[in-house]
């Protein structure tokens, strides 16, 4: 593992042992109606915590209405909170900072999970009403969202705040607000989805209002000593959509409101999307945002340690998140050159290093 990747990193009072992390990746493995973490989540997150600096637990709904699928995790009941406390504990035991992504699905909600067809779940099948900024569906085959009114917005702010309090009580030490990939907070930012003419639409300031209010609400409930991250789709790749200059204008406002890290992703405001991802395609966003003075995470087709190291060395990001690669190859950080010296290989596994040669990178997936 390149030395730069192994360097510790600090946000507020939280120390990350290195610069590699797992991005949030939905497992769609909760029981419908319960939305608590299961043995799958415990196994999955415990395994991924080995060797990385942080594990960001998947998009977790702040309320029932905020779900995307009936199999999503949630954090609005005591049982859900207790189940997530067990997840935070196994991640901490593995040496990584346990982080949780909070989400409201907005107009992407009421769907079946990917392997159940990824289709609209109608009300007569147990689906639910979805809200959005304007009555514009995410794509054909998606429901028309009900435009959020004042009471809906107050409810969203309250639910995010309550979820933040529960996340702290569950033992998470970093929180990420999902404001990308077309979910509610992103849909308010983007003119593609937001055509309101009130306080929450039209101008840049108005479109940014819901996210900034959410950050303030959450910051008030989330311990001061713990970092707050926001995941942003830095570019919609759509004519008339949210752009990188918009992101660069928003980043200092987020930082001033108490955001410590911007996790830079892109796209997802509607389907179909024509942009084809290439290795490291979103690093440019992390690099540009970092120049505004806020720490960033780079993510997206960064599949080996050497590539991850170059992103850190070049000063493009403070953290590199490796997703799909670590789904199928969770031991990759343990096999990296330098991992043993850095104390990343658990004692129980050290004999494996005598027979499995360490390698600093593997072929691209
Ligand atoms: C199975 C799967 C589930 C995902 N779920 C989420 C999610 O819950 N929240 C989110 O912000 N991004 C989600 N993503 C996007 C990832 O966090 C990441 O940004 C993306 O996979 C690109 O990184 P990679 O090329 O290293 O996989 C998901 C991706 C995958 C493959």
mmCIF file of N, CA, C and O and ligand atoms in Angstrom, residues 22-28 45 56-60 101 103 114-115 176 178-181 183 231 263-266 277 281-282 298-303 321-327, ligand 1:
data_model
loop_
_atom_site.group_PDB
_atom_site.id
_atom_site.type_symbol
_atom_site.label_atom_id
_atom_site.label_comp_id
_atom_site.label_asym_id
_atom_site.label_seq_id
_atom_site.Cartn_x
_atom_site.Cartn_y
_atom_site.Cartn_z
ATOM 1 N N UNK A 22 -14.571 2.268 2.781
ATOM 2 C CA UNK A 22 -15.651 1.616 2.028
ATOM 3 C C UNK A 22 -16.771 2.629 1.853
ATOM 4 O O UNK A 22 -17.259 3.192 2.840
ATOM 5 N N UNK A 23 -17.202 2.879 0.598
ATOM 6 C CA UNK A 23 -18.322 3.810 0.417
ATOM 7 C C UNK A 23 -19.635 3.132 0.787
ATOM 8 O O UNK A 23 -19.697 1.902 0.887
ATOM 9 N N UNK A 24 -20.690 3.923 0.976
ATOM 10 C CA UNK A 24 -21.982 3.313 1.300
ATOM 11 C C UNK A 24 -22.484 2.462 0.140
ATOM 12 O O UNK A 24 -22.490 2.917 -1.016
ATOM 13 N N UNK A 25 -22.853 1.227 0.438
ATOM 14 C CA UNK A 25 -23.392 0.344 -0.611
ATOM 15 C C UNK A 25 -24.569 -0.454 -0.052
ATOM 16 O O UNK A 25 -24.387 -1.334 0.798
ATOM 17 N N UNK A 26 -25.758 -0.143 -0.562
ATOM 18 C CA UNK A 26 -26.979 -0.783 -0.067
ATOM 19 C C UNK A 26 -26.896 -2.285 -0.258
ATOM 20 O O UNK A 26 -26.525 -2.777 -1.326
ATOM 21 N N UNK A 27 -27.302 -2.990 0.788
ATOM 22 C CA UNK A 27 -27.309 -4.457 0.737
ATOM 23 C C UNK A 27 -28.721 -5.003 0.511
ATOM 24 O O UNK A 27 -28.883 -6.188 0.239
ATOM 25 N N UNK A 28 -29.728 -4.154 0.646
ATOM 26 C CA UNK A 28 -31.120 -4.583 0.423
ATOM 27 C C UNK A 28 -31.402 -5.891 1.146
ATOM 28 O O UNK A 28 -32.011 -6.802 0.597
ATOM 29 N N UNK A 45 -20.232 -6.115 7.087
ATOM 30 C CA UNK A 45 -19.482 -4.945 7.538
ATOM 31 C C UNK A 45 -18.275 -5.327 8.400
ATOM 32 O O UNK A 45 -17.240 -4.655 8.342
ATOM 33 N N UNK A 56 -18.381 3.206 5.623
ATOM 34 C CA UNK A 56 -19.619 3.998 5.637
ATOM 35 C C UNK A 56 -20.771 3.032 5.361
ATOM 36 O O UNK A 56 -20.875 2.475 4.255
ATOM 37 N N UNK A 57 -21.574 2.833 6.372
ATOM 38 C CA UNK A 57 -22.711 1.917 6.228
ATOM 39 C C UNK A 57 -23.719 2.529 5.252
ATOM 40 O O UNK A 57 -23.949 3.742 5.233
ATOM 41 N N UNK A 58 -24.289 1.652 4.457
ATOM 42 C CA UNK A 58 -25.228 1.987 3.375
ATOM 43 C C UNK A 58 -26.324 2.997 3.732
ATOM 44 O O UNK A 58 -26.662 3.192 4.908
ATOM 45 N N UNK A 59 -26.930 3.546 2.675
ATOM 46 C CA UNK A 59 -28.058 4.476 2.802
ATOM 47 C C UNK A 59 -29.089 3.911 3.764
ATOM 48 O O UNK A 59 -29.653 2.840 3.535
ATOM 49 N N UNK A 60 -29.336 4.652 4.834
ATOM 50 C CA UNK A 60 -30.231 4.202 5.898
ATOM 51 C C UNK A 60 -31.358 5.228 6.029
ATOM 52 O O UNK A 60 -31.095 6.429 6.202
ATOM 53 N N UNK A 101 -24.541 6.412 6.571
ATOM 54 C CA UNK A 101 -25.138 7.331 5.601
ATOM 55 C C UNK A 101 -26.639 7.431 5.863
ATOM 56 O O UNK A 101 -27.350 6.418 5.875
ATOM 57 N N UNK A 103 -30.374 8.796 4.698
ATOM 58 C CA UNK A 103 -30.979 9.027 3.394
ATOM 59 C C UNK A 103 -32.480 9.254 3.460
ATOM 60 O O UNK A 103 -33.185 8.654 4.274
ATOM 61 N N UNK A 114 -33.003 -4.385 -6.592
ATOM 62 C CA UNK A 114 -32.501 -4.699 -7.932
ATOM 63 C C UNK A 114 -32.796 -6.132 -8.375
ATOM 64 O O UNK A 114 -33.236 -6.359 -9.504
ATOM 65 N N UNK A 115 -32.579 -7.092 -7.473
ATOM 66 C CA UNK A 115 -32.778 -8.472 -7.935
ATOM 67 C C UNK A 115 -34.239 -8.916 -7.869
ATOM 68 O O UNK A 115 -34.557 -10.058 -8.180
ATOM 69 N N UNK A 176 -22.850 10.635 7.287
ATOM 70 C CA UNK A 176 -22.860 11.180 5.928
ATOM 71 C C UNK A 176 -24.307 11.400 5.508
ATOM 72 O O UNK A 176 -25.140 10.494 5.634
ATOM 73 N N UNK A 178 -26.872 11.787 2.519
ATOM 74 C CA UNK A 178 -26.895 11.434 1.090
ATOM 75 C C UNK A 178 -27.605 12.541 0.319
ATOM 76 O O UNK A 178 -28.829 12.650 0.341
ATOM 77 N N UNK A 179 -26.804 13.363 -0.362
ATOM 78 C CA UNK A 179 -27.366 14.440 -1.189
ATOM 79 C C UNK A 179 -26.936 14.234 -2.643
ATOM 80 O O UNK A 179 -26.657 15.184 -3.365
ATOM 81 N N UNK A 180 -26.866 12.961 -3.053
ATOM 82 C CA UNK A 180 -26.503 12.627 -4.434
ATOM 83 C C UNK A 180 -27.479 11.629 -5.030
ATOM 84 O O UNK A 180 -28.487 11.269 -4.407
ATOM 85 N N UNK A 181 -27.168 11.201 -6.244
ATOM 86 C CA UNK A 181 -27.852 10.083 -6.916
ATOM 87 C C UNK A 181 -29.370 10.234 -6.975
ATOM 88 O O UNK A 181 -30.094 9.237 -6.956
ATOM 89 N N UNK A 183 -31.552 11.317 -4.880
ATOM 90 C CA UNK A 183 -32.380 11.222 -3.663
ATOM 91 C C UNK A 183 -32.894 12.615 -3.276
ATOM 92 O O UNK A 183 -32.534 13.611 -3.895
ATOM 93 N N UNK A 231 -22.563 13.621 0.884
ATOM 94 C CA UNK A 231 -22.278 13.053 -0.444
ATOM 95 C C UNK A 231 -23.025 13.871 -1.480
ATOM 96 O O UNK A 231 -24.253 14.005 -1.434
ATOM 97 N N UNK A 263 -18.047 14.034 -0.018
ATOM 98 C CA UNK A 263 -17.841 12.763 -0.713
ATOM 99 C C UNK A 263 -18.347 12.980 -2.141
ATOM 100 O O UNK A 263 -19.548 13.171 -2.363
ATOM 101 N N UNK A 264 -17.414 12.974 -3.091
ATOM 102 C CA UNK A 264 -17.724 13.486 -4.429
ATOM 103 C C UNK A 264 -18.097 12.379 -5.409
ATOM 104 O O UNK A 264 -17.236 11.660 -5.928
ATOM 105 N N UNK A 265 -19.396 12.321 -5.687
ATOM 106 C CA UNK A 265 -19.889 11.392 -6.688
ATOM 107 C C UNK A 265 -20.520 12.234 -7.799
ATOM 108 O O UNK A 265 -20.312 13.446 -7.847
ATOM 109 N N UNK A 266 -21.262 11.614 -8.710
ATOM 110 C CA UNK A 266 -21.868 12.395 -9.791
ATOM 111 C C UNK A 266 -23.057 11.634 -10.377
ATOM 112 O O UNK A 266 -23.217 10.433 -10.159
ATOM 113 N N UNK A 277 -18.880 5.573 -17.176
ATOM 114 C CA UNK A 277 -17.770 5.782 -16.250
ATOM 115 C C UNK A 277 -16.468 5.139 -16.719
ATOM 116 O O UNK A 277 -16.489 4.061 -17.318
ATOM 117 N N UNK A 281 -13.074 8.370 -12.749
ATOM 118 C CA UNK A 281 -13.761 9.456 -13.467
ATOM 119 C C UNK A 281 -14.273 10.575 -12.565
ATOM 120 O O UNK A 281 -14.534 11.669 -13.041
ATOM 121 N N UNK A 282 -14.399 10.304 -11.257
ATOM 122 C CA UNK A 282 -14.926 11.365 -10.383
ATOM 123 C C UNK A 282 -13.838 12.054 -9.549
ATOM 124 O O UNK A 282 -14.139 12.973 -8.793
ATOM 125 N N UNK A 298 -12.672 10.753 -2.638
ATOM 126 C CA UNK A 298 -12.781 10.412 -4.058
ATOM 127 C C UNK A 298 -13.310 8.982 -4.150
ATOM 128 O O UNK A 298 -12.937 8.124 -3.362
ATOM 129 N N UNK A 299 -14.178 8.766 -5.134
ATOM 130 C CA UNK A 299 -14.801 7.440 -5.290
ATOM 131 C C UNK A 299 -15.114 7.207 -6.759
ATOM 132 O O UNK A 299 -15.286 8.163 -7.512
ATOM 133 N N UNK A 300 -15.183 5.950 -7.148
ATOM 134 C CA UNK A 300 -15.613 5.629 -8.507
ATOM 135 C C UNK A 300 -14.518 5.000 -9.329
ATOM 136 O O UNK A 300 -13.603 5.682 -9.788
ATOM 137 N N UNK A 301 -14.596 3.687 -9.478
ATOM 138 C CA UNK A 301 -13.639 2.932 -10.302
ATOM 139 C C UNK A 301 -12.186 3.242 -9.950
ATOM 140 O O UNK A 301 -11.368 3.505 -10.827
ATOM 141 N N UNK A 302 -11.915 3.247 -8.650
ATOM 142 C CA UNK A 302 -10.527 3.281 -8.181
ATOM 143 C C UNK A 302 -10.303 1.879 -7.614
ATOM 144 O O UNK A 302 -10.729 1.573 -6.501
ATOM 145 N N UNK A 303 -9.702 1.029 -8.413
ATOM 146 C CA UNK A 303 -9.781 -0.403 -8.113
ATOM 147 C C UNK A 303 -8.510 -1.030 -7.587
ATOM 148 O O UNK A 303 -8.485 -2.233 -7.333
ATOM 149 N N UNK A 321 -12.384 6.067 -1.477
ATOM 150 C CA UNK A 321 -13.375 5.033 -1.178
ATOM 151 C C UNK A 321 -13.360 4.004 -2.306
ATOM 152 O O UNK A 321 -13.369 4.378 -3.487
ATOM 153 N N UNK A 322 -13.303 2.746 -1.923
ATOM 154 C CA UNK A 322 -13.238 1.667 -2.914
ATOM 155 C C UNK A 322 -14.442 0.765 -2.691
ATOM 156 O O UNK A 322 -14.547 0.143 -1.625
ATOM 157 N N UNK A 323 -15.359 0.751 -3.643
ATOM 158 C CA UNK A 323 -16.633 0.082 -3.428
ATOM 159 C C UNK A 323 -16.702 -1.332 -3.952
ATOM 160 O O UNK A 323 -16.416 -2.306 -3.248
ATOM 161 N N UNK A 324 -17.058 -1.458 -5.239
ATOM 162 C CA UNK A 324 -17.318 -2.788 -5.788
ATOM 163 C C UNK A 324 -16.127 -3.711 -5.653
ATOM 164 O O UNK A 324 -16.277 -4.909 -5.427
ATOM 165 N N UNK A 325 -14.917 -3.140 -5.753
ATOM 166 C CA UNK A 325 -13.734 -3.992 -5.620
ATOM 167 C C UNK A 325 -13.694 -4.687 -4.256
ATOM 168 O O UNK A 325 -13.375 -5.865 -4.144
ATOM 169 N N UNK A 326 -14.042 -3.927 -3.213
ATOM 170 C CA UNK A 326 -13.993 -4.516 -1.858
ATOM 171 C C UNK A 326 -15.200 -5.413 -1.575
ATOM 172 O O UNK A 326 -15.164 -6.202 -0.630
ATOM 173 N N UNK A 327 -16.254 -5.303 -2.408
ATOM 174 C CA UNK A 327 -17.355 -6.257 -2.246
ATOM 175 C C UNK A 327 -16.860 -7.669 -2.538
ATOM 176 O O UNK A 327 -17.174 -8.615 -1.813
HETATM 177 C C1 LIG B 1 -24.399 -2.543 -4.712
HETATM 178 C C2 LIG B 1 -24.213 -1.054 -4.628
HETATM 179 C C3 LIG B 1 -24.991 -0.325 -3.723
HETATM 180 C C4 LIG B 1 -24.809 1.064 -3.606
HETATM 181 N N1 LIG B 1 -25.517 1.741 -2.657
HETATM 182 C C5 LIG B 1 -25.235 3.050 -2.409
HETATM 183 C C6 LIG B 1 -25.802 3.721 -1.295
HETATM 184 O O1 LIG B 1 -26.506 3.134 -0.466
HETATM 185 N N2 LIG B 1 -25.502 5.041 -1.147
HETATM 186 C C7 LIG B 1 -24.689 5.716 -2.023
HETATM 187 O O2 LIG B 1 -24.469 6.906 -1.850
HETATM 188 N N3 LIG B 1 -24.106 5.080 -3.061
HETATM 189 C C8 LIG B 1 -24.330 3.768 -3.260
HETATM 190 N N4 LIG B 1 -23.653 3.098 -4.248
HETATM 191 C C9 LIG B 1 -22.576 3.793 -4.995
HETATM 192 C C10 LIG B 1 -21.208 3.519 -4.307
HETATM 193 O O3 LIG B 1 -21.144 4.125 -3.028
HETATM 194 C C11 LIG B 1 -20.016 4.046 -5.151
HETATM 195 O O4 LIG B 1 -20.127 5.444 -5.228
HETATM 196 C C12 LIG B 1 -19.992 3.451 -6.548
HETATM 197 O O5 LIG B 1 -20.139 2.040 -6.494
HETATM 198 C C13 LIG B 1 -18.689 3.807 -7.281
HETATM 199 O O6 LIG B 1 -17.562 3.308 -6.604
HETATM 200 P P1 LIG B 1 -16.819 1.937 -7.059
HETATM 201 O O7 LIG B 1 -16.507 2.075 -8.533
HETATM 202 O O8 LIG B 1 -15.593 1.857 -6.219
HETATM 203 O O9 LIG B 1 -17.773 0.800 -6.818
HETATM 204 C C14 LIG B 1 -23.857 1.729 -4.413
HETATM 205 C C15 LIG B 1 -23.112 0.988 -5.339
HETATM 206 C C16 LIG B 1 -23.261 -0.380 -5.440
HETATM 207 C C17 LIG B 1 -22.399 -1.148 -6.397
#
